[in-house]
Amino acid sequence: MSADQPYGDKAMVPEGLQRRPTILMVDADARLRKLLRYHLRRHGCDVDEAESADGAATVLAAAPADVVLFDLGLVGDAGMDALRRIVELQRAGCVIVTASHARLEDAVRSLRAGAYDFVDKANGFEDLRLAIRNALESVDLRQAVQQLRAQLHERDEERFEHIIGRSVEMARVMKLARKVMDSDITVLLEGESGSGKELVARAIHFHGRKRERPFVTINCAAIPETLLETELFGHAKGAFTGAIAQRVGKFVEAHEGTLFLDEIGELSLGLQAKLLRVLQTGEIEPVGGRTASVNVRVISATNLDLGSAVQSGRFRADLYYRLAVFPIRLPPLRTRRDDIPPLVDFFIAKFARQEGKAIRGMAGNVLPRLLHYDWPGNVRELENMIYRAVVLTDDRILTLRDFPMFAVTAPQVGADNDPVAPPQPSLPRAAVPPAPPATPPLSLEEMESQAIRQALAATGGNYTRAAALLKIGRATLYRKSKKFGLQS
Ligand SMILES: Nc1ncnc2c1ncn2[C@@H]1O[C@H](COP(=O)(O)OP(=O)(O)OP(=O)(O)O)[C@@H](O)[C@H]1O
Ligand SMILES: [Mg+2]
C-alpha cells in the first residue's frame, strides 16, 4: 500500500458482487472517456458511454447501469436539470458527479439533486475508483434488501394461498376474513383445536394494510399464570424481585400492528379485568410502571365455547362482547369433509418436498378411511398423520401400512415385506380405535395421550381444570396435548 494510493489494495468491484457491474460514462470529452474506459475495464467493469445527458437517457432506457459517472460540464442550472433527470432514470443504481476544478457549491447542489457522490477530476483516478467502489457496495446492498423484501412478501402471500379448502364452510370463513382484512375491527376466532384459527389470524394480518407492521402472538394457555401479566403489559425495572431490567410487554411490541391473543378462554378472571381496561382505554399499565397509550388491533382465538363460559361465570360478559365484535367460527374438519382430499394432497406435497421423497400419492384404499374418520384434532391431526406417513414410507405411494392408526397390526418400521393391511370391515369413528387382540401393550406416550384426551373431554377442553385433574402444570398440559395433536 503506497501513500498516494491509500486504498490501493481494495478492488474497485466489491467481492460480494456476483456479476460484472456496468458503468455508464457521460462526458463530452472523448479523449477522457477513452482513458477512463481503459481503467474501468481493467478493474472488471463493463462500460457504456454517452456524450450528453440526452444520450445517457437513451442508453439508460435500453440498459440500466449500476453506476453513472456524470460530468457536470455545463455548470449552472442546465447541468443541474440534466443531473436530476439522470438521477430519476437511475433509481436502481447510483450517480457519481464528476467536475474539473469543482466548486464546493456544485458539490452541495449535486448531492441535493440526488447524486451519490461528487468527485473532482483534478484529484486523479484514485478518488474516482474509491467512489465507484462505495457506490457499487451500496447498489449491491439495496438489491439484496429488495430481494429479501420480495421473498418475505411471497411468504406472506403463501400463507393465504395455503389456506386450503373447497368446502362451502371454508369459503364462508374466507369471505368473512377478507371483509375484516383492511379494517381494525376486533375479531374473535372460535373453533376446535387444530381447525386453523391461527392460520386465519395470520392471513387477516398479513393481507391487511398493516402487513408491514408487527404481528405478535401470545398464548394465554401456554404461559404460567404468574408470568402472563408481565408478558402482556410489561413491567418496570425493579417492579418486583427479579425484575432487573424493564420489560416491554406484547401490547407495546404489537403497537400499530396486530396482537393475537390465543386461547383467550384460559385467561384468569383477574387478567380478564385488566385486559378489559386496556381495550376500553387504549392504555396499558406495566407492572410498577407508568401508563402508556397503545394502538393495537386485537384478534383473539379460543377453542372453548366462550358463550357458555360467560353463562357459568368463568368469562366476563363485558370482555366477551369487546372481543367478539366480529366473530368468525372455524368449522371442525368432520363437518367439511370435502376439504380432506385437497388437504391430503397439499400435505403430501409439502412433506414429500421437505423430506426429499418422491411420493406420488396414496393407495386407493386409504382415502376412504381418512374421509370417514372423525378428526378430533382437526387439520393439525391430519397434517401430523400425513407427516408421519411420509416419514414412514419406503414407497412412492402411501399405503395403509403408513397409517398405523388404520392398520390392523402395528407396522414394523423398516420391514420391507410387511403385507399391506386388509381393509377393516368397520371404520374407526373414535380417536383411539379399539385395540386389536394381537397388539402389544400401549406405550407410555400412548397412555399419556389417552389420559390427556380423557381429562380434556371431562372438562370440556378447559386446560386449567384438566391440568388440575392430571396433577400437572397447565403449560405442560398444553405442550403435551399439542405434541400429540389431540386437543379438542
Ligand atoms: N385450511 C387449512 N389449510 C392448510 N393448512 C391448515 C388449514 N387449517 C389448518 N391448517 C394447518 O393445521 C395446523 C393447525 O392450524 P392452526 O394452528 O391454525 O389451528 P388452531 O385452530 O390455531 O389450533 P389450536 O387451537 O390448537 O391452537 C397448522 O399447521 C395449520 O397450518
Ligand atoms: Mg392456535
Coordinates of C-alpha atoms and ligand atoms in Angstrom, one line a residue:
M1 CA 0.0 0.0 0.0
S2 CA 1.6 3.2 -1.0
A3 CA 1.0 6.6 0.5
D4 CA -0.6 8.1 -2.6
Q5 CA -2.8 5.1 -3.1
P6 CA -4.4 4.8 0.4
Y7 CA -6.9 2.1 -0.7
G8 CA -4.7 0.5 -3.3
D9 CA -5.3 -3.0 -2.0
K10 CA -9.0 -2.8 -2.3
A11 CA -10.5 -3.8 -5.6
M12 CA -12.9 -1.4 -7.4
V13 CA -15.6 -4.1 -7.6
P14 CA -16.7 -5.4 -4.2
E15 CA -16.0 -9.1 -3.6
G16 CA -19.7 -9.8 -2.8
L17 CA -21.0 -8.6 -6.1
Q18 CA -21.6 -11.7 -8.1
R19 CA -21.5 -10.1 -11.6
R20 CA -19.6 -7.6 -13.7
P21 CA -21.1 -4.2 -13.0
T22 CA -21.9 -1.8 -15.7
I23 CA -20.7 1.8 -15.6
L24 CA -22.2 4.5 -17.8
M25 CA -19.8 7.4 -18.5
V26 CA -21.4 10.7 -19.5
D27 CA -18.7 13.1 -20.6
A28 CA -18.3 15.4 -23.7
D29 CA -14.6 14.8 -23.7
A30 CA -13.9 11.8 -26.0
R31 CA -10.2 11.6 -25.1
L32 CA -11.0 11.4 -21.4
R33 CA -13.7 8.8 -22.0
K34 CA -11.2 6.6 -23.8
L35 CA -8.8 6.8 -20.9
L36 CA -11.4 6.1 -18.3
R37 CA -12.8 3.2 -20.3
Y38 CA -9.4 1.6 -20.3
H39 CA -9.1 1.9 -16.5
L40 CA -12.6 0.8 -15.7
R41 CA -12.4 -2.3 -17.9
R42 CA -9.1 -3.2 -16.4
H43 CA -10.8 -3.1 -13.0
G44 CA -13.5 -5.5 -14.0
C45 CA -16.4 -3.3 -15.2
D46 CA -18.4 -3.2 -18.4
V47 CA -18.6 0.3 -19.8
D48 CA -21.2 2.2 -21.7
E49 CA -20.7 5.8 -22.9
A50 CA -22.7 8.9 -23.8
E51 CA -21.6 12.4 -24.8
S52 CA -24.6 14.2 -23.3
A53 CA -27.4 13.9 -20.9
D54 CA -29.8 13.1 -23.8
G55 CA -27.5 10.4 -25.0
A56 CA -27.3 9.0 -21.4
A57 CA -31.1 8.9 -21.1
T58 CA -31.3 6.8 -24.3
V59 CA -28.7 4.4 -23.1
L60 CA -30.3 4.0 -19.7
A61 CA -33.7 3.4 -21.2
A62 CA -32.3 0.4 -23.1
A63 CA -29.9 -0.9 -20.4
P64 CA -29.8 0.1 -16.8
A65 CA -26.3 0.8 -15.3
D66 CA -25.1 0.2 -11.8
V67 CA -23.3 3.5 -11.7
V68 CA -23.5 6.6 -13.9
L69 CA -20.4 8.8 -14.0
F70 CA -22.0 12.2 -14.9
D71 CA -19.7 15.0 -15.8
L72 CA -21.2 18.3 -14.8
G73 CA -19.6 20.1 -17.7
L74 CA -22.2 22.7 -18.0
V75 CA -22.0 24.3 -14.6
G76 CA -25.2 26.0 -13.7
D77 CA -28.9 25.3 -14.0
A78 CA -28.8 23.4 -17.2
G79 CA -26.3 20.9 -15.7
M80 CA -28.4 20.5 -12.6
D81 CA -31.6 19.9 -14.5
A82 CA -29.8 17.3 -16.6
L83 CA -28.5 15.7 -13.4
R84 CA -31.9 15.5 -11.9
R85 CA -33.2 13.7 -15.0
I86 CA -30.4 11.1 -14.8
V87 CA -30.9 10.6 -11.1
E88 CA -34.6 9.9 -11.8
L89 CA -33.8 7.4 -14.5
Q90 CA -31.1 5.8 -12.4
R91 CA -33.4 4.8 -9.4
A92 CA -31.9 1.3 -9.1
G93 CA -28.3 2.4 -9.2
C94 CA -26.2 5.4 -8.3
V95 CA -25.0 8.6 -9.9
I96 CA -21.5 10.0 -9.2
V97 CA -21.0 13.5 -10.4
T98 CA -17.6 14.5 -11.7
A99 CA -16.3 18.0 -12.5
S100 CA -13.0 19.7 -13.2
H101 CA -11.7 22.0 -10.6
A102 CA -15.1 22.0 -9.0
R103 CA -16.6 24.5 -6.6
L104 CA -17.9 23.5 -3.3
E105 CA -21.3 24.9 -4.3
D106 CA -21.5 22.5 -7.2
A107 CA -20.8 19.6 -4.9
V108 CA -23.5 20.6 -2.5
R109 CA -26.1 21.2 -5.2
S110 CA -25.3 17.8 -6.9
L111 CA -25.7 15.9 -3.6
R112 CA -29.0 17.7 -3.0
A113 CA -30.1 16.8 -6.5
G114 CA -29.7 13.1 -5.5
A115 CA -26.2 12.3 -6.6
Y116 CA -24.5 9.6 -4.5
D117 CA -21.1 11.2 -4.5
F118 CA -19.1 14.1 -6.1
V119 CA -15.6 13.7 -7.3
D120 CA -13.2 16.4 -8.6
K121 CA -11.4 15.0 -11.7
A122 CA -8.4 17.1 -10.8
N123 CA -7.7 14.7 -7.9
G124 CA -6.9 11.8 -10.2
F125 CA -8.3 8.3 -10.7
E126 CA -7.9 7.1 -7.2
D127 CA -10.7 9.2 -5.8
L128 CA -13.0 8.1 -8.5
R129 CA -12.1 4.4 -8.0
L130 CA -13.0 4.7 -4.3
A131 CA -16.3 6.5 -5.1
I132 CA -17.2 3.8 -7.6
R133 CA -16.4 1.0 -5.1
N134 CA -18.6 2.6 -2.4
A135 CA -21.4 3.2 -4.9
L136 CA -21.3 -0.5 -6.1
E137 CA -21.4 -1.7 -2.5
S138 CA -24.5 0.5 -1.9
V139 CA -26.2 -0.8 -5.1
D140 CA -25.4 -4.4 -4.1
L141 CA -26.9 -3.8 -0.6
R142 CA -30.0 -2.1 -2.0
Q143 CA -30.6 -5.0 -4.4
A144 CA -30.2 -7.6 -1.6
V145 CA -32.7 -5.8 0.6
Q146 CA -35.1 -5.6 -2.3
Q147 CA -34.8 -9.4 -2.9
L148 CA -35.3 -10.2 0.7
R149 CA -38.4 -8.0 0.8
A150 CA -39.8 -9.7 -2.2
Q151 CA -39.2 -13.1 -0.6
L152 CA -40.9 -12.0 2.6
H153 CA -43.8 -10.8 0.7
E154 CA -44.0 -14.0 -1.2
R155 CA -44.1 -15.9 2.1
D156 CA -47.0 -13.8 3.3
E157 CA -48.8 -14.5 0.1
E158 CA -48.1 -18.2 0.6
R159 CA -49.8 -18.1 3.9
F160 CA -53.0 -17.1 2.4
E161 CA -52.9 -19.3 -0.7
H162 CA -52.1 -22.1 1.6
I163 CA -55.4 -22.0 3.4
I164 CA -56.7 -25.0 1.7
G165 CA -60.5 -25.6 1.5
R166 CA -63.1 -26.0 -1.2
S167 CA -66.0 -26.6 1.1
V168 CA -68.8 -24.2 1.4
E169 CA -68.0 -23.7 5.1
M170 CA -64.4 -22.7 4.4
A171 CA -65.5 -20.4 1.5
R172 CA -67.7 -18.6 4.1
V173 CA -64.7 -18.3 6.5
M174 CA -62.5 -16.8 3.8
K175 CA -65.2 -14.4 2.8
L176 CA -65.5 -13.1 6.3
A177 CA -61.7 -12.9 6.7
R178 CA -61.4 -10.9 3.6
K179 CA -64.0 -8.4 4.9
V180 CA -62.1 -7.6 8.0
M181 CA -58.6 -7.6 6.5
D182 CA -58.4 -3.9 5.9
S183 CA -60.2 -2.8 9.0
D184 CA -59.1 -2.6 12.6
I185 CA -62.2 -4.4 13.9
T186 CA -61.6 -6.8 16.8
V187 CA -62.0 -10.3 15.6
L188 CA -62.7 -13.5 17.7
L189 CA -61.8 -16.8 16.0
E190 CA -63.7 -19.7 17.5
G191 CA -63.2 -23.3 16.7
E192 CA -61.9 -26.6 17.9
S193 CA -58.2 -27.1 18.3
G194 CA -56.3 -27.6 15.1
S195 CA -59.1 -26.2 12.9
G196 CA -57.0 -23.3 11.6
K197 CA -57.6 -20.3 13.8
E198 CA -54.0 -19.1 13.9
L199 CA -53.7 -19.6 10.2
V200 CA -56.7 -17.4 9.6
A201 CA -55.5 -14.8 12.1
R202 CA -52.2 -14.6 10.2
A203 CA -53.9 -14.3 6.9
I204 CA -56.0 -11.4 8.2
H205 CA -53.0 -9.6 9.4
F206 CA -50.6 -10.3 6.5
H207 CA -53.1 -9.3 3.9
G208 CA -54.4 -6.2 5.6
R209 CA -53.0 -2.7 5.3
K210 CA -50.9 -3.4 8.4
R211 CA -49.0 -6.2 6.9
E212 CA -45.7 -4.4 7.3
R213 CA -46.4 -3.9 11.0
P214 CA -45.7 -6.4 13.7
F215 CA -47.9 -9.5 14.2
V216 CA -47.4 -10.6 17.8
T217 CA -48.7 -13.8 19.3
I218 CA -49.3 -14.6 22.9
N219 CA -50.7 -17.9 24.0
C220 CA -52.7 -17.5 27.2
A221 CA -52.8 -21.2 28.0
A222 CA -49.1 -21.9 27.4
I223 CA -47.7 -19.3 29.8
P224 CA -47.8 -19.8 33.5
E225 CA -50.5 -17.5 35.0
T226 CA -48.0 -15.7 37.2
L227 CA -46.0 -14.6 34.1
L228 CA -48.9 -13.7 31.9
E229 CA -49.5 -10.2 33.2
T230 CA -45.9 -9.0 32.6
E231 CA -45.9 -10.8 29.3
L232 CA -48.9 -8.9 28.2
F233 CA -48.3 -5.5 29.7
G234 CA -44.6 -5.4 30.6
H235 CA -43.0 -4.3 33.8
A236 CA -40.8 -1.5 35.1
K237 CA -37.3 -2.0 36.3
G238 CA -37.4 -3.2 39.9
A239 CA -41.1 -3.7 39.9
F240 CA -40.7 -7.0 41.8
T241 CA -37.9 -9.2 42.9
G242 CA -36.0 -10.4 39.8
A243 CA -37.2 -7.5 37.6
I244 CA -33.6 -6.5 36.9
A245 CA -34.4 -4.6 33.7
Q246 CA -37.5 -3.0 32.3
R247 CA -39.5 -5.3 30.1
V248 CA -41.7 -4.4 27.2
G249 CA -45.0 -6.3 27.0
K250 CA -46.6 -7.8 24.0
F251 CA -49.1 -4.9 23.7
V252 CA -46.2 -2.5 23.2
E253 CA -44.4 -4.9 20.8
A254 CA -47.6 -5.0 18.7
H255 CA -48.0 -1.3 18.6
E256 CA -49.5 -0.2 15.3
G257 CA -49.9 -3.8 14.4
T258 CA -51.9 -6.9 15.4
L259 CA -51.9 -8.7 18.8
F260 CA -53.1 -12.3 18.5
L261 CA -54.4 -13.5 21.9
D262 CA -54.5 -17.2 21.6
E263 CA -56.6 -19.5 23.9
I264 CA -58.2 -16.4 25.4
G265 CA -60.7 -18.6 27.2
E266 CA -57.8 -19.6 29.6
L267 CA -57.4 -16.1 30.9
S268 CA -58.0 -15.8 34.7
L269 CA -60.8 -13.5 35.9
G270 CA -58.2 -11.1 37.3
L271 CA -56.4 -10.7 34.0
Q272 CA -59.7 -10.5 32.2
A273 CA -60.4 -7.4 34.2
K274 CA -57.1 -5.9 33.3
L275 CA -57.4 -6.8 29.6
L276 CA -60.8 -5.2 29.5
R277 CA -59.4 -2.0 30.9
V278 CA -56.8 -1.9 28.2
L279 CA -59.3 -2.4 25.5
Q280 CA -61.6 0.3 26.9
T281 CA -58.9 2.9 27.4
G282 CA -56.2 2.0 24.8
E283 CA -53.7 2.4 27.6
I284 CA -51.6 -0.2 29.2
E285 CA -50.2 -0.1 32.7
P286 CA -46.9 -2.0 33.0
V287 CA -46.4 -3.7 36.4
G288 CA -44.9 -1.0 38.6
G289 CA -44.7 1.4 35.7
R290 CA -46.5 4.4 34.2
T291 CA -49.4 4.1 31.8
A292 CA -48.8 4.4 28.1
S293 CA -51.0 4.6 25.0
V294 CA -51.0 1.7 22.5
N295 CA -52.7 1.3 19.2
V296 CA -53.2 -2.4 18.6
R297 CA -55.6 -4.4 16.6
V298 CA -56.7 -7.4 18.6
I299 CA -57.5 -10.8 17.2
S300 CA -58.3 -13.5 19.7
A301 CA -58.9 -17.2 19.4
T302 CA -60.5 -19.8 21.6
N303 CA -61.4 -23.5 21.4
L304 CA -63.8 -23.2 24.3
D305 CA -67.4 -22.2 24.0
L306 CA -67.0 -18.7 25.4
G307 CA -70.7 -18.2 25.4
S308 CA -71.2 -20.9 27.9
A309 CA -68.1 -19.8 29.8
V310 CA -69.9 -16.5 30.2
Q311 CA -73.0 -18.2 31.4
S312 CA -71.1 -20.2 34.1
G313 CA -69.3 -17.1 35.2
R314 CA -65.8 -18.2 34.1
F315 CA -65.6 -15.4 31.5
R316 CA -66.6 -11.8 31.9
A317 CA -69.6 -10.9 29.7
D318 CA -68.3 -7.4 29.1
L319 CA -64.9 -8.6 27.9
Y320 CA -66.6 -11.2 25.7
Y321 CA -68.6 -8.5 23.9
R322 CA -65.4 -6.4 23.4
L323 CA -63.5 -9.4 21.9
A324 CA -66.4 -10.8 19.8
V325 CA -67.2 -7.7 17.9
F326 CA -66.7 -9.7 14.7
P327 CA -66.8 -13.5 15.4
I328 CA -65.6 -16.0 12.9
R329 CA -66.2 -19.7 13.5
L330 CA -63.8 -22.3 12.1
P331 CA -65.9 -25.4 11.5
P332 CA -64.5 -28.7 12.6
L333 CA -62.9 -30.8 9.8
R334 CA -65.5 -33.6 10.3
T335 CA -68.3 -31.2 9.2
R336 CA -66.5 -30.3 6.0
R337 CA -65.1 -33.5 4.7
D338 CA -64.9 -32.0 1.1
D339 CA -61.7 -30.3 2.4
I340 CA -60.0 -33.6 3.2
P341 CA -58.8 -34.6 -0.3
P342 CA -57.2 -31.2 -1.2
L343 CA -55.7 -31.0 2.3
V344 CA -54.2 -34.5 1.9
D345 CA -52.7 -33.6 -1.5
F346 CA -51.3 -30.4 -0.1
F347 CA -49.7 -32.0 2.9
I348 CA -48.3 -34.9 0.9
A349 CA -46.7 -32.4 -1.5
K350 CA -45.4 -30.3 1.4
F351 CA -43.8 -33.1 3.4
A352 CA -42.5 -35.0 0.4
R353 CA -40.6 -31.9 -0.6
Q354 CA -39.5 -31.3 2.9
E355 CA -38.2 -34.9 3.4
G356 CA -36.8 -35.1 -0.1
K357 CA -39.0 -38.1 -1.1
A358 CA -40.7 -38.6 -4.5
I359 CA -44.2 -39.6 -3.3
R360 CA -46.9 -39.6 -5.9
G361 CA -50.0 -40.1 -3.8
M362 CA -51.9 -42.7 -1.8
A363 CA -53.1 -46.2 -2.4
G364 CA -56.8 -46.3 -3.3
N365 CA -58.0 -47.8 0.0
V366 CA -56.5 -45.0 2.2
L367 CA -58.6 -42.0 1.3
P368 CA -61.9 -43.7 2.3
R369 CA -60.5 -44.2 5.8
L370 CA -59.4 -40.6 6.0
L371 CA -62.8 -39.4 4.8
H372 CA -64.7 -41.4 7.4
Y373 CA -62.5 -40.7 10.4
D374 CA -63.8 -38.1 12.9
W375 CA -60.7 -35.9 13.2
P376 CA -60.9 -34.8 16.9
G377 CA -57.6 -32.9 16.3
N378 CA -58.9 -31.5 13.1
V379 CA -56.5 -30.3 10.4
R380 CA -53.5 -30.5 12.7
E381 CA -54.2 -34.1 13.3
L382 CA -54.5 -34.8 9.6
E383 CA -51.3 -32.8 9.0
N384 CA -49.4 -34.8 11.6
M385 CA -50.8 -38.1 10.3
I386 CA -49.6 -37.4 6.7
Y387 CA -46.3 -36.2 8.0
R388 CA -45.7 -39.5 9.9
A389 CA -46.8 -41.5 6.9
V390 CA -44.4 -39.6 4.6
V391 CA -41.6 -40.2 7.0
L392 CA -42.5 -43.9 7.5
T393 CA -42.9 -44.9 3.8
D394 CA -40.3 -46.6 1.7
D395 CA -42.5 -46.4 -1.3
R396 CA -43.6 -43.9 -3.8
I397 CA -47.2 -44.1 -2.7
L398 CA -48.6 -44.1 0.8
T399 CA -50.3 -47.3 1.8
L400 CA -52.5 -48.2 4.8
R401 CA -49.3 -49.5 6.5
D402 CA -48.0 -46.0 6.7
F403 CA -51.1 -45.0 8.8
P404 CA -50.7 -47.1 12.0
M405 CA -54.0 -45.8 13.2
F406 CA -55.9 -47.5 10.4
A407 CA -53.7 -50.6 10.0
V408 CA -54.9 -53.9 11.6
T409 CA -51.4 -54.7 13.0
A410 CA -48.9 -52.3 14.2
P411 CA -46.4 -51.6 11.4
Q412 CA -42.9 -52.9 11.5
V413 CA -40.9 -49.9 10.6
G414 CA -38.3 -50.8 8.2
A415 CA -39.6 -54.3 7.4
D416 CA -40.0 -54.2 3.7
N417 CA -42.0 -57.3 3.1
D418 CA -44.8 -56.5 5.5
P419 CA -48.1 -57.2 3.9
V420 CA -50.4 -54.3 3.3
A421 CA -53.2 -54.4 5.9
P422 CA -56.5 -55.6 4.6
P423 CA -59.3 -53.1 4.8
Q424 CA -61.2 -53.1 8.1
P425 CA -64.9 -54.0 7.9
S426 CA -65.9 -51.1 10.1
L427 CA -64.2 -47.7 10.0
P428 CA -63.0 -46.1 13.2
R429 CA -65.2 -43.3 14.5
A430 CA -63.3 -42.5 17.6
A431 CA -59.9 -41.0 18.1
V432 CA -58.5 -44.3 19.5
P433 CA -59.6 -47.4 17.6
P434 CA -60.3 -50.5 19.8
A435 CA -57.0 -52.3 20.3
P436 CA -56.9 -55.5 18.2
P437 CA -56.1 -58.7 20.2
A438 CA -52.6 -59.1 18.9
T439 CA -51.4 -55.6 19.6
P440 CA -48.6 -55.1 22.1
P441 CA -49.4 -53.1 25.3
L442 CA -49.8 -49.3 24.9
S443 CA -46.6 -47.3 25.1
L444 CA -46.1 -44.8 27.8
E445 CA -46.7 -42.0 25.3
E446 CA -50.0 -43.6 24.2
M447 CA -51.1 -43.9 27.7
E448 CA -50.2 -40.3 28.4
S449 CA -52.1 -39.2 25.3
Q450 CA -55.2 -41.1 26.4
A451 CA -55.1 -39.7 29.8
I452 CA -54.9 -36.2 28.4
R453 CA -57.7 -36.8 26.0
Q454 CA -59.9 -38.1 28.8
A455 CA -59.1 -35.1 31.1
L456 CA -59.8 -32.6 28.3
A457 CA -63.0 -34.3 27.4
A458 CA -64.1 -34.4 31.0
T459 CA -63.5 -30.7 31.5
G460 CA -65.0 -29.5 28.2
G461 CA -61.5 -28.6 26.9
N462 CA -60.6 -26.3 29.8
Y463 CA -56.8 -26.5 30.3
T464 CA -56.8 -25.2 33.8
R465 CA -59.2 -27.7 35.1
A466 CA -57.8 -30.6 33.0
A467 CA -54.3 -29.8 34.3
A468 CA -55.6 -29.9 37.9
L469 CA -57.2 -33.3 37.2
L470 CA -54.0 -34.7 35.8
K471 CA -51.9 -33.0 38.6
I472 CA -49.6 -31.4 36.1
G473 CA -48.9 -27.7 35.2
R474 CA -51.2 -26.0 32.7
A475 CA -48.3 -25.1 30.4
T476 CA -47.1 -28.8 30.4
L477 CA -50.6 -30.0 29.6
Y478 CA -50.7 -27.5 26.8
R479 CA -47.4 -28.6 25.4
K480 CA -48.1 -32.3 25.6
S481 CA -51.6 -32.1 24.1
K482 CA -50.2 -30.1 21.2
K483 CA -47.4 -32.6 20.7
F484 CA -49.9 -35.5 20.5
G485 CA -52.1 -33.4 18.2
L486 CA -55.2 -34.3 20.2
Q487 CA -56.6 -31.3 21.9
S488 CA -60.3 -30.7 21.4
Ligands
LIG1 N1 -57.3 -24.8 5.8 C1 -56.1 -25.1 6.0 N2 -55.2 -25.3 5.0 C2 -53.9 -25.7 5.3 N3 -53.4 -25.9 6.5 C3 -54.2 -25.8 7.5 C4 -55.6 -25.4 7.4 N4 -56.2 -25.3 8.6 C5 -55.2 -25.6 9.5 N5 -54.0 -25.9 8.8 C6 -52.8 -26.3 9.5 O1 -53.1 -27.1 10.6 C7 -52.3 -26.8 11.7 C8 -53.2 -26.3 12.8 O2 -53.8 -25.0 12.5 P1 -53.8 -23.8 13.5 O3 -52.6 -23.7 14.3 O4 -54.2 -22.6 12.7 O5 -55.0 -24.3 14.4 P2 -55.7 -23.6 15.7 O6 -57.1 -23.6 15.4 O7 -55.0 -22.4 16.0 O8 -55.4 -24.7 16.7 P3 -55.2 -24.6 18.3 O9 -56.5 -24.3 18.9 O10 -54.7 -26.0 18.7 O11 -54.1 -23.6 18.5 C9 -51.3 -25.7 11.2 O12 -50.1 -26.4 10.9 C10 -52.0 -25.1 10.0 O13 -51.1 -24.7 9.1
MG2 MG -53.7 -22.0 17.6

